[in-house]
XYZ file of C-alpha atoms in Angstrom:
761
model
C 115.722 84.471 136.779
C 112.054 85.437 136.733
C 109.930 84.532 133.736
C 106.665 86.125 132.705
C 104.238 85.750 129.811
C 103.243 89.403 129.843
C 105.035 92.058 127.851
C 106.306 94.577 130.444
C 106.198 97.334 127.860
C 102.604 97.174 126.645
C 101.048 94.605 128.980
C 99.974 92.209 126.206
C 100.109 88.453 126.612
C 102.912 86.757 124.689
C 104.095 83.307 123.701
C 107.195 82.350 125.756
C 108.049 79.706 123.160
C 108.882 82.376 120.599
C 112.551 83.047 121.222
C 112.500 86.169 119.042
C 110.520 87.898 121.748
C 112.948 87.260 124.594
C 115.333 89.858 125.933
C 117.362 89.834 129.124
C 117.773 93.036 131.072
C 119.108 93.533 134.608
C 118.959 89.824 135.306
C 115.308 89.476 134.294
C 114.088 87.517 131.300
C 111.307 89.362 129.489
C 108.981 88.112 126.757
C 107.679 90.552 124.165
C 104.475 90.597 122.193
C 106.012 91.067 118.767
C 104.120 94.297 118.085
C 107.264 96.350 117.799
C 107.946 96.463 121.543
C 111.149 94.441 121.305
C 112.659 96.951 118.882
C 111.666 99.852 121.107
C 113.005 98.081 124.174
C 116.390 97.325 122.625
C 116.741 100.904 121.418
C 116.456 102.306 124.948
C 115.616 99.718 127.647
C 115.628 102.101 130.600
C 113.354 104.578 128.880
C 110.769 101.996 127.851
C 110.697 100.216 131.186
C 110.157 103.607 132.838
C 107.367 104.604 130.453
C 103.800 103.792 131.596
C 102.393 100.800 129.766
C 99.320 102.798 128.746
C 101.506 105.054 126.635
C 103.169 102.164 124.839
C 100.252 99.813 124.408
C 99.470 98.565 120.928
C 97.497 101.356 119.188
C 94.856 98.953 117.947
C 93.937 98.049 121.536
C 93.371 101.597 122.823
C 89.945 103.158 123.163
C 88.878 106.659 124.143
C 85.728 108.649 124.799
C 84.684 111.152 122.115
C 83.493 113.566 124.820
C 86.360 112.967 127.269
C 89.514 112.302 125.209
C 91.649 112.079 128.340
C 89.965 108.715 129.042
C 92.035 105.828 127.641
C 91.395 102.102 127.946
C 92.961 99.019 126.387
C 89.655 97.669 125.134
C 86.049 98.630 124.336
C 83.745 99.701 127.132
C 82.039 102.745 128.593
C 83.421 106.108 129.631
C 83.539 106.353 133.434
C 82.671 110.047 133.216
C 79.778 110.203 130.782
C 78.935 106.571 130.082
C 79.322 106.837 126.312
C 80.693 103.890 124.366
C 84.441 104.188 123.878
C 85.744 104.362 120.311
C 89.092 103.190 118.893
C 91.933 105.694 119.102
C 92.685 106.902 115.590
C 90.558 104.122 114.109
C 93.350 101.620 114.644
C 91.121 98.890 115.968
C 88.484 99.068 113.289
C 88.299 95.299 113.010
C 86.714 95.140 116.491
C 83.150 96.341 116.031
C 81.721 94.364 118.951
C 80.109 97.409 120.529
C 78.445 98.408 117.270
C 77.122 94.906 116.612
C 75.782 94.609 120.174
C 73.941 97.885 119.768
C 72.522 96.758 116.448
C 71.225 93.512 117.943
C 69.728 95.325 120.936
C 68.113 97.848 118.610
C 66.334 95.188 116.572
C 65.059 93.384 119.668
C 63.955 96.637 121.286
C 62.131 97.736 118.142
C 60.431 94.355 117.727
C 58.968 94.572 121.235
C 58.400 98.347 121.439
C 56.340 98.737 118.259
C 53.480 96.397 119.305
C 53.707 97.773 122.856
C 53.352 101.316 121.561
C 50.372 100.417 119.341
C 48.702 98.566 122.209
C 49.167 101.496 124.587
C 47.998 104.075 122.047
C 44.837 102.131 121.071
C 42.602 103.703 123.764
C 43.626 107.188 122.599
C 42.411 106.229 119.124
C 39.013 105.067 120.402
C 39.847 101.383 120.843
C 39.313 101.054 124.590
C 39.520 97.262 124.464
C 41.918 96.457 121.628
C 41.742 92.833 120.521
C 39.024 92.331 123.150
C 41.499 92.636 126.032
C 40.350 93.742 129.454
C 42.290 96.685 130.999
C 44.041 94.561 133.630
C 45.003 91.912 131.028
C 46.296 94.622 128.685
C 48.501 95.893 131.531
C 50.079 92.457 131.997
C 50.793 92.163 128.264
C 52.418 95.598 128.328
C 54.501 94.424 131.290
C 55.559 91.306 129.355
C 56.559 93.323 126.291
C 58.139 96.278 128.090
C 60.187 94.489 130.751
C 62.695 92.811 128.372
C 63.218 96.145 126.617
C 63.849 98.070 129.832
C 65.817 95.459 131.766
C 67.708 93.682 128.949
C 67.963 96.096 126.035
C 68.199 99.025 128.447
C 70.514 97.340 130.938
C 73.632 99.213 129.690
C 71.702 102.475 130.067
C 70.577 101.621 133.605
C 74.109 100.543 134.546
C 75.552 103.814 133.260
C 72.853 105.659 135.206
C 73.796 103.850 138.407
C 77.496 104.494 137.882
C 76.831 108.192 137.305
C 74.988 108.367 140.635
C 77.438 106.333 142.709
C 80.461 108.113 141.228
C 78.637 111.466 141.145
C 79.596 111.952 137.508
C 76.197 113.256 136.510
C 75.739 112.996 132.751
C 73.210 112.369 130.025
C 72.544 108.839 131.274
C 71.605 110.291 134.648
C 68.684 112.060 133.002
C 67.731 109.118 130.801
C 67.979 106.667 133.688
C 65.809 108.855 135.918
C 63.136 109.160 133.246
C 63.057 105.499 132.242
C 63.465 104.226 135.797
C 60.636 106.312 137.232
C 58.280 105.372 134.402
C 59.050 101.659 134.755
C 58.897 101.546 138.577
C 55.601 103.427 138.605
C 54.207 100.979 136.032
C 55.357 97.984 138.100
C 53.586 99.368 141.128
C 50.447 99.926 139.034
C 50.464 96.267 137.950
C 51.464 94.505 141.180
C 50.186 96.923 143.859
C 47.213 98.769 142.320
C 45.530 99.105 145.720
C 48.149 101.645 146.810
C 46.881 104.227 144.355
C 44.029 106.622 145.197
C 41.133 107.234 142.832
C 42.699 110.279 141.178
C 45.472 108.041 139.843
C 42.994 105.800 138.034
C 41.637 106.042 134.523
C 37.970 106.033 133.532
C 37.896 102.216 133.525
C 39.277 102.087 137.063
C 42.715 100.791 136.097
C 45.902 102.567 137.138
C 47.655 103.934 134.067
C 51.005 102.411 133.144
C 53.942 103.852 131.202
C 55.679 100.725 129.980
C 55.420 101.992 126.419
C 57.111 105.280 127.315
C 59.980 103.523 129.098
C 60.429 100.924 126.341
C 60.239 103.343 123.413
C 62.639 105.768 125.101
C 65.146 102.950 125.662
C 64.836 101.872 122.036
C 65.301 105.442 120.802
C 68.349 105.929 123.020
C 69.858 102.716 121.646
C 69.035 103.925 118.123
C 70.794 107.211 118.833
C 73.828 105.437 120.294
C 73.993 103.101 117.299
C 73.753 105.866 114.695
C 76.197 107.990 116.665
C 78.788 105.220 117.059
C 78.517 104.277 113.392
C 78.831 107.908 112.306
C 81.811 108.522 114.559
C 83.568 105.540 113.044
C 83.756 107.524 109.815
C 85.907 110.178 111.505
C 88.884 107.804 111.669
C 88.959 106.943 107.966
C 92.068 109.060 107.367
C 94.048 107.054 109.911
C 92.718 103.790 108.537
C 93.878 104.766 105.066
C 97.324 105.679 106.384
C 97.652 102.397 108.257
C 96.793 100.436 105.120
C 99.750 102.002 103.312
C 102.362 100.135 105.337
C 103.488 96.688 104.088
C 103.381 93.713 106.441
C 106.491 91.868 105.239
C 110.062 92.666 104.235
C 112.917 90.800 102.494
C 115.882 90.773 104.911
C 119.371 89.966 103.626
C 121.590 87.649 105.644
C 125.343 88.018 105.937
C 125.862 85.354 103.270
C 123.740 87.276 100.754
C 120.660 85.062 100.977
C 117.329 86.577 101.885
C 114.238 85.593 103.798
C 110.849 87.175 104.161
C 110.136 88.389 107.694
C 107.368 90.238 109.494
C 107.817 93.989 109.441
C 107.831 94.066 113.261
C 111.029 92.027 113.391
C 113.049 94.456 111.234
C 115.681 96.274 113.302
C 117.782 99.360 112.696
C 120.820 98.456 110.573
C 119.192 95.504 108.790
C 119.819 95.252 105.055
C 116.567 94.861 103.137
C 115.839 94.117 99.506
C 112.961 95.961 97.854
C 111.840 94.229 94.687
C 110.172 95.947 91.723
C 106.615 97.027 92.455
C 106.890 96.423 96.197
C 106.353 98.950 98.955
C 109.449 100.119 100.790
C 109.057 98.627 104.292
C 110.857 101.219 106.470
C 112.696 104.535 106.283
C 116.304 104.089 105.219
C 119.140 104.740 102.784
C 119.763 103.043 99.440
C 122.939 100.910 99.504
C 122.719 99.262 96.088
C 120.671 99.513 92.909
C 118.735 102.219 91.155
C 115.030 102.746 90.625
C 112.286 105.329 90.588
C 110.076 105.523 93.680
C 106.497 106.777 93.799
C 106.466 109.092 96.838
C 103.098 110.685 96.092
C 101.575 109.412 99.339
C 104.065 111.578 101.248
C 104.888 114.468 98.922
C 101.843 114.657 96.678
C 104.105 114.732 93.628
C 102.814 112.332 90.953
C 106.181 111.884 89.194
C 108.316 109.032 90.638
C 111.662 110.140 92.072
C 114.964 108.605 90.923
C 116.806 106.772 93.707
C 120.362 105.474 93.744
C 123.032 104.621 96.297
C 123.094 107.211 99.094
C 119.546 108.456 98.582
C 116.960 108.395 101.367
C 113.743 106.417 101.026
C 110.557 106.528 103.072
C 108.523 103.568 104.267
C 105.228 102.781 102.482
C 106.315 104.516 99.248
C 106.207 102.309 96.139
C 109.301 101.069 94.316
C 109.303 101.177 90.522
C 110.911 98.762 88.081
C 114.363 98.593 89.682
C 115.626 96.505 92.584
C 117.012 98.264 95.672
C 118.978 97.215 98.700
C 118.415 99.587 101.608
C 119.716 99.947 105.148
C 116.918 100.266 107.725
C 117.367 103.469 109.719
C 113.935 104.107 111.193
C 111.652 101.220 112.040
C 108.406 100.637 113.872
C 107.068 103.713 115.616
C 109.992 105.833 114.391
C 109.120 105.754 110.682
C 107.606 108.840 109.129
C 104.300 107.050 108.480
C 104.079 105.853 112.090
C 104.866 109.318 113.396
C 102.118 110.776 111.216
C 99.611 108.208 112.502
C 100.719 108.861 116.078
C 100.491 112.644 115.717
C 96.986 112.519 114.272
C 95.799 110.014 116.879
C 97.205 112.098 119.717
C 95.815 115.328 118.282
C 92.324 113.869 117.976
C 92.263 113.365 121.751
C 93.061 116.976 122.603
C 90.583 119.712 123.443
C 90.147 123.107 121.871
C 89.689 126.229 124.014
C 86.192 126.672 122.581
C 85.171 123.418 124.247
C 85.733 124.889 127.704
C 82.411 126.707 127.488
C 80.589 123.475 126.698
C 82.438 121.677 129.513
C 81.546 124.344 132.081
C 77.885 124.296 131.095
C 77.734 120.489 131.017
C 79.201 120.338 134.537
C 76.099 122.067 135.952
C 73.603 121.082 133.298
C 72.312 117.862 134.855
C 71.652 119.470 138.239
C 69.833 122.359 136.545
C 67.707 120.002 134.455
C 66.747 117.875 137.478
C 65.721 121.051 139.286
C 63.633 122.130 136.269
C 61.981 118.688 136.171
C 61.082 118.924 139.877
C 59.653 122.410 139.413
C 57.697 121.193 136.371
C 56.199 118.330 138.389
C 55.230 120.630 141.257
C 53.607 123.203 138.975
C 51.526 120.571 137.192
C 50.647 118.893 140.506
C 49.336 122.072 142.090
C 48.097 124.037 139.099
C 47.476 121.506 136.337
C 44.243 119.847 135.232
C 43.117 116.370 136.215
C 44.621 113.828 136.364
C 47.228 116.056 137.981
C 49.658 113.259 138.789
C 49.738 111.953 135.235
C 50.473 115.395 133.823
C 53.103 116.133 136.459
C 54.773 112.743 136.029
C 54.882 112.659 132.228
C 56.008 116.258 131.771
C 58.805 115.879 134.334
C 60.005 112.759 132.506
C 59.812 114.601 129.165
C 62.048 117.354 130.597
C 64.591 114.809 131.825
C 64.699 112.999 128.491
C 64.781 115.912 126.064
C 67.489 117.768 128.015
C 70.112 115.074 127.486
C 73.397 117.042 127.025
C 74.915 114.593 124.565
C 74.643 117.008 121.629
C 76.388 119.758 123.620
C 79.236 117.464 124.568
C 79.742 116.152 121.045
C 79.566 119.524 119.283
C 83.292 120.287 119.477
C 85.248 116.987 119.629
C 83.523 115.408 116.638
C 84.233 118.402 114.388
C 87.845 118.518 115.548
C 88.329 114.812 114.920
C 86.913 115.024 111.394
C 89.039 118.109 110.652
C 92.242 116.396 111.766
C 91.464 113.447 109.536
C 90.865 115.789 106.610
C 94.125 117.560 107.337
C 96.037 114.280 107.469
C 94.761 113.325 104.030
C 95.996 116.683 102.706
C 99.405 116.380 104.363
C 98.575 118.850 107.166
C 99.159 117.475 110.658
C 97.749 119.356 113.635
C 99.486 118.605 116.935
C 96.364 119.426 118.933
C 92.882 120.896 118.702
C 94.114 124.263 119.953
C 96.262 124.642 116.833
C 93.171 124.316 114.634
C 91.332 126.984 116.589
C 94.288 129.378 116.655
C 94.985 128.955 112.945
C 91.704 130.701 112.179
C 92.905 134.003 113.701
C 96.378 134.165 112.107
C 97.010 137.515 110.400
C 100.832 137.370 110.100
C 102.996 134.558 108.761
C 106.734 134.653 109.489
C 108.743 132.366 107.203
C 112.316 131.174 107.308
C 114.051 131.269 103.919
C 116.358 128.276 103.636
C 114.431 125.016 103.518
C 111.076 126.759 103.832
C 110.847 129.143 100.900
C 113.734 127.414 99.147
C 114.788 123.795 98.794
C 117.564 124.238 101.355
C 120.463 123.043 99.222
C 122.327 124.615 96.258
C 121.580 123.549 92.705
C 122.885 124.452 89.263
C 120.411 126.946 87.817
C 122.219 128.524 84.819
C 125.110 127.576 82.532
C 126.323 129.767 79.650
C 129.295 128.935 77.413
C 130.885 130.327 74.266
C 133.178 128.648 71.764
C 132.592 125.102 73.084
C 129.469 122.897 72.900
C 127.494 123.349 76.111
C 127.367 119.683 77.109
C 131.081 119.246 76.457
C 131.910 122.304 78.567
C 129.667 121.173 81.428
C 131.255 117.698 81.394
C 134.694 119.314 81.620
C 133.703 121.593 84.514
C 131.965 118.735 86.349
C 135.063 116.591 85.863
C 137.121 119.147 87.794
C 134.450 119.847 90.426
C 133.828 116.176 91.243
C 137.199 116.150 92.998
C 136.097 118.994 95.292
C 133.952 118.687 98.406
C 132.640 122.274 98.258
C 128.793 122.482 98.185
C 128.889 124.600 95.031
C 131.082 122.010 93.318
C 128.683 119.236 94.327
C 125.777 121.249 92.931
C 127.501 121.573 89.548
C 128.280 117.843 89.452
C 124.676 116.949 90.318
C 123.460 119.401 87.685
C 125.571 117.690 85.039
C 124.300 114.262 86.046
C 120.710 115.516 85.973
C 121.274 116.398 82.286
C 122.482 112.888 81.592
C 126.175 113.831 81.356
C 129.066 111.826 82.742
C 131.770 114.053 84.326
C 135.103 113.457 82.593
C 138.072 112.085 84.487
C 140.408 114.789 85.805
C 144.056 114.714 86.830
C 146.660 117.042 88.298
C 143.968 118.480 90.528
C 144.801 121.563 92.594
C 142.539 123.548 94.917
C 143.101 127.099 96.096
C 141.153 127.532 99.310
C 138.296 129.999 98.965
C 139.007 130.817 95.317
C 138.712 127.861 92.968
C 140.161 124.655 91.526
C 142.082 123.588 88.452
C 142.833 120.252 86.776
C 143.753 118.508 83.535
C 140.702 117.117 81.750
C 140.850 115.440 78.329
C 144.132 117.128 77.623
C 142.789 120.574 78.454
C 143.700 122.831 81.355
C 140.420 123.789 83.088
C 140.042 126.499 85.720
C 136.844 126.829 87.784
C 136.299 129.472 90.465
C 135.752 133.119 91.228
C 136.537 136.084 89.002
C 139.548 136.815 91.197
C 140.826 133.260 90.825
C 140.833 133.541 87.033
C 142.359 137.049 87.217
C 145.301 135.628 89.201
C 145.896 133.291 86.248
C 145.816 136.230 83.792
C 142.430 135.229 82.348
C 140.267 138.112 81.104
C 136.626 137.790 82.316
C 135.273 141.199 81.247
C 132.972 139.687 78.632
C 131.087 137.805 81.333
C 130.979 140.371 84.140
C 127.678 142.019 83.171
C 125.831 138.683 83.037
C 127.424 137.648 86.324
C 126.281 140.826 88.065
C 122.710 140.312 86.871
C 122.717 136.810 88.353
C 124.095 138.087 91.653
C 121.155 140.499 91.903
C 118.954 137.389 91.688
C 120.761 135.914 94.745
C 122.775 133.448 92.665
C 126.397 132.470 93.266
C 128.444 132.877 90.076
C 131.283 130.547 89.063
C 133.646 131.416 86.169
C 135.487 128.778 84.159
C 138.286 128.908 81.617
C 139.676 126.343 79.169
C 143.310 126.511 78.103
C 143.724 130.063 79.392
C 140.590 131.599 77.847
C 137.367 132.483 79.721
C 134.778 130.086 78.281
C 131.677 130.846 80.331
C 129.963 131.142 83.675
C 127.657 128.990 85.808
C 125.149 130.052 88.446
C 124.355 128.086 91.592
C 121.472 129.014 93.876
C 119.117 127.618 96.448
C 116.036 127.198 94.208
C 112.661 128.438 95.358
C 110.275 125.563 96.034
C 107.523 124.826 93.581
C 104.314 126.395 94.795
C 105.998 128.965 97.042
C 105.036 131.923 94.827
C 101.450 130.697 94.696
C 101.393 130.233 98.479
C 102.690 133.740 99.173
C 100.227 135.265 96.702
C 97.310 133.350 98.255
C 98.240 134.441 101.772
C 98.533 138.083 100.716
C 95.181 137.958 98.898
C 93.535 136.711 102.097
C 94.926 139.703 104.010
C 97.773 137.878 105.764
C 101.011 139.798 106.274
C 104.096 137.797 105.198
C 107.470 138.453 106.847
C 110.699 136.657 105.880
C 113.425 135.967 108.464
C 116.811 134.693 107.369
C 120.414 134.581 108.483
C 121.578 135.203 104.889
C 123.015 138.494 103.663
C 120.737 141.407 103.002
C 121.306 141.316 99.233
C 120.347 137.632 99.050
C 117.318 138.151 101.273
C 116.116 141.126 99.254
C 116.570 139.232 95.997
C 114.461 136.280 97.204
C 111.839 138.610 98.678
C 111.661 140.521 95.400
C 111.102 137.315 93.423
C 108.318 136.189 95.750
C 106.627 139.535 96.276
C 107.414 139.614 99.996
C 107.457 143.230 101.143
C 109.126 142.723 104.532
C 112.421 140.792 104.733
C 114.670 140.728 107.818
C 118.201 139.571 106.948
C 121.277 138.553 108.944
C 119.070 137.423 111.827
C 120.849 135.198 114.349
C 119.060 131.956 115.300
C 118.545 133.095 118.892
C 116.961 136.358 117.662
C 114.184 134.771 115.594
C 111.950 134.206 118.609
C 112.500 137.858 119.571
C 111.181 139.064 116.227
C 108.087 136.877 116.708
C 107.571 138.401 120.170
C 107.847 141.894 118.675
C 105.091 141.164 116.179
C 102.916 139.692 118.925
C 103.496 142.827 121.020
C 102.038 144.795 118.101
C 98.841 142.798 118.498
C 99.459 140.435 115.606
C 98.457 136.774 115.628
C 101.618 135.147 114.349
C 102.285 131.835 112.613
C 105.957 130.918 112.196
C 106.988 128.525 109.405
C 110.434 126.913 109.540
C 112.279 123.648 109.132
C 115.563 123.786 111.041
C 116.796 123.295 114.576
C 117.443 127.033 114.781
C 113.751 127.670 114.078
C 112.491 125.641 117.055
C 112.409 128.514 119.623
C 110.513 130.778 117.227
C 108.103 127.965 116.351
C 107.369 127.462 120.041
C 106.952 131.227 120.624
C 104.509 131.784 117.769
C 100.759 131.521 118.234
C 100.949 128.668 115.730
C 104.248 127.036 114.789
C 104.306 125.478 111.315
C 107.074 122.968 110.584
C 108.122 121.609 107.223
C 107.838 117.814 107.269
C 111.055 117.677 105.245
C 113.001 119.436 108.016
C 114.460 118.653 111.421
C 112.566 116.535 113.948
C 113.001 119.154 116.678
C 111.205 121.683 114.496
C 108.231 119.340 114.149
C 108.235 118.718 117.903
C 108.070 122.473 118.552
C 105.318 123.196 116.040
C 101.539 123.010 116.280
C 101.183 122.218 112.579
C 103.409 120.097 110.353
C 103.246 120.283 106.559
C 104.257 116.757 105.556
C 105.023 117.764 101.970
C 107.012 120.843 102.988
C 104.736 122.883 100.700
C 103.871 126.383 101.912
C 100.547 126.170 100.113
C 99.566 123.987 103.047
C 99.447 127.121 105.247
C 96.610 128.603 103.211
C 94.854 125.216 103.167
C 95.264 124.880 106.940
C 93.692 128.322 107.394
C 90.722 127.352 105.193
C 90.277 124.091 107.123
C 90.525 125.951 110.442
C 87.875 128.492 109.503
C 85.538 125.785 108.190
C 86.022 123.728 111.356
C 85.324 126.609 113.726
C 82.257 127.543 111.673
C 81.077 123.943 111.921
C 81.617 123.923 115.696
C 79.651 127.151 116.116
C 76.823 125.588 114.117
C 76.895 122.510 116.347
C 76.935 124.520 119.573
C 74.188 126.846 118.346
C 72.060 123.883 117.402
C 72.714 122.024 120.659
C 72.112 124.974 122.972
C 69.214 126.227 120.881
C 67.665 122.772 120.907
C 67.774 122.598 124.695
C 66.597 126.191 125.101
C 63.543 125.370 122.960
C 63.009 121.739 123.943
C 62.997 122.055 127.740
C 60.189 124.653 127.881
C 58.168 122.604 125.376
C 58.632 119.474 127.450
C 57.665 121.387 130.596
C 54.373 122.352 128.911
C 54.595 126.110 128.375
C 52.393 125.829 125.252
C 49.616 123.931 127.004
C 47.740 126.921 128.521
C 47.454 128.631 125.115
C 47.488 125.866 122.500
C 46.792 122.745 124.555
C 50.005 121.164 123.263
C 52.185 118.780 125.269
C 55.348 116.897 124.329
C 55.114 113.181 125.019
C 58.177 111.563 126.653
C 58.310 109.306 123.621
C 58.697 112.216 121.230
C 61.128 113.833 123.664
C 63.256 110.673 123.463
C 63.164 110.742 119.678
C 64.173 114.403 119.601
C 67.006 113.753 122.072
C 68.436 110.902 120.002
C 68.147 112.740 116.717
C 69.794 115.877 118.101
C 73.020 113.971 118.788
C 72.940 112.300 115.398
C 72.345 115.694 113.759
C 75.444 117.130 115.435
C 77.574 114.190 114.291
C 76.142 114.357 110.767
C 76.830 118.074 110.532
C 80.416 117.472 111.662
C 80.890 114.825 108.997
C 80.148 117.438 106.348
C 83.743 118.558 106.837
C 84.770 115.412 104.968
C 83.403 117.044 101.828
C 85.441 120.223 102.272
C 87.618 121.118 99.279
C 90.653 123.200 100.145
């Protein structure tokens, strides 16, 4: 039997002494890390052993590149494609800020050495040809002493990324920076150690060969400053995920078979465990209440501020807050399967996807470095052959300025940073985007197709109206509920729940008799009570004419009418309906005001569909639609040139959700619907569609601003760096200022993207 101290699921090291993390499978003894992998493994061993470790690694240990989200590593480092510092996936590993702290330390050291070096090098330009009484050759050695640590130590990560980009032929922004810094530093070394190699035209008025240590050092420091500000700014984009992760409790009270309880780590809770949730505690996992009663604050999931009453049989969601009562729940979804974990996973995965608009930036970036190098060579040649003396100095410095200012970092960051911020904003508002493409497509939606049951309505019947004559209302409802509690019909259950919601206790019934499809009767409190259809009461010679007009009016409103009689006399009627969700009317009105066409699809009868459509102001309602035909109706609308979003919550909606340009699933619905959709509304509130559209338009506007700025910056900066203004105005752009502009351009793009955090929608 082979033993190992590495978790085969996620690859993490584990402690073999911890017996809780041992599981035998196919004759092999495996040790697990305790990060939820054991639970996953037990649930489906074959699946998890067959799944690549990279997909199951602990989220906090995964890092990605903001410009190349397909790059994934288990720890911090550099992107093999562009050389950028990797950032935590979804912000899960926020405690590890090693990269940021290293950059901060390098920045301070670089600044401390670059500032005096810059002042020393600039002194002759200000009229101080021998600053501090230093001779030219001695000043060169001091510049070498100050500049070398900055270039070779502070700038070592930059030079390494430059070398990797050349050897792997992944030309990127560090290719340009490395060329500029490397050429300036190597030329300066030669000027210090081998001055005899240089002809007279390379020398200054004092006979010394000019050095560019200050340019190399200041550029390195500015690049490090840009990387530091950029990495710190990008860390803010994962705040939504960090806030979600903080919601989950770390411990749970698990009940043993003998009724005693012990506090265990959340990772050790398994499906089927009985857990006690004490007053004021967070519910640890998704499950069902077995014992007790309380009110649970579910605002973090539903947005509703009023706590929801929970009793035996009710579902509860992990990370929601228990009120004053004590509950015993059965764990049904644990670890990565809980709703909170799925939300975190969806947002993290979505933040690593690419929008179609980014393809343009990717195509340009693929050829950008080669184009810039060619421009730099042409710039050097033009200045060498047509520029003033000293020709070499002008050619050298302007070519370096072109290489530095043309860094494509801003172009590469323009799209992914905005998308990442937008997905975090959406998560906070209960809007989950499956990928970046869904955000982009949401902007163009002009038609919204909605399912009725569970989307426009709550999806289950409820008692909406109760009218009685000759008997006190509460007494009559208790009598009717007493009969109906013995029936399993959905309408009967709705009446019973309606009575309980009013604080009534259904009376005990006897001599119960059910007539299939018509109604029920029983003895309650010495009275003979009939409950059912008009025909059922007519069979028992009960006259219902007094109630028929009211009943017909309710039927027009898509309500199911139930008659009831007491001791042979019609006493009243009740109405049961699938109530329209709160906020649905507002959502439909908002969509229509923004010019979006709303179409309702439902399998219900035409009269019911028309009644609901009339209440909501929906002008187009398609009734009696079979599940397999819903996708066909979406295709028809698309054939008309419409950009269609489909909103639904059931298994039968999945094909239509997949067919639509954007599928929108209710978070309160079936899992398969959420898997088929590009957008999930966690709260099941249709108002989220309008909010998603606002967020989409703001995001795409932000991306266009970023791309316009980035491309415009390069279009303006490269000619300036090449010296096009020199013949007319005598103006040149120093490599130092080119480095500052390059660094600030990337930070400006990130800062502009972060403005989406202030969006109100």
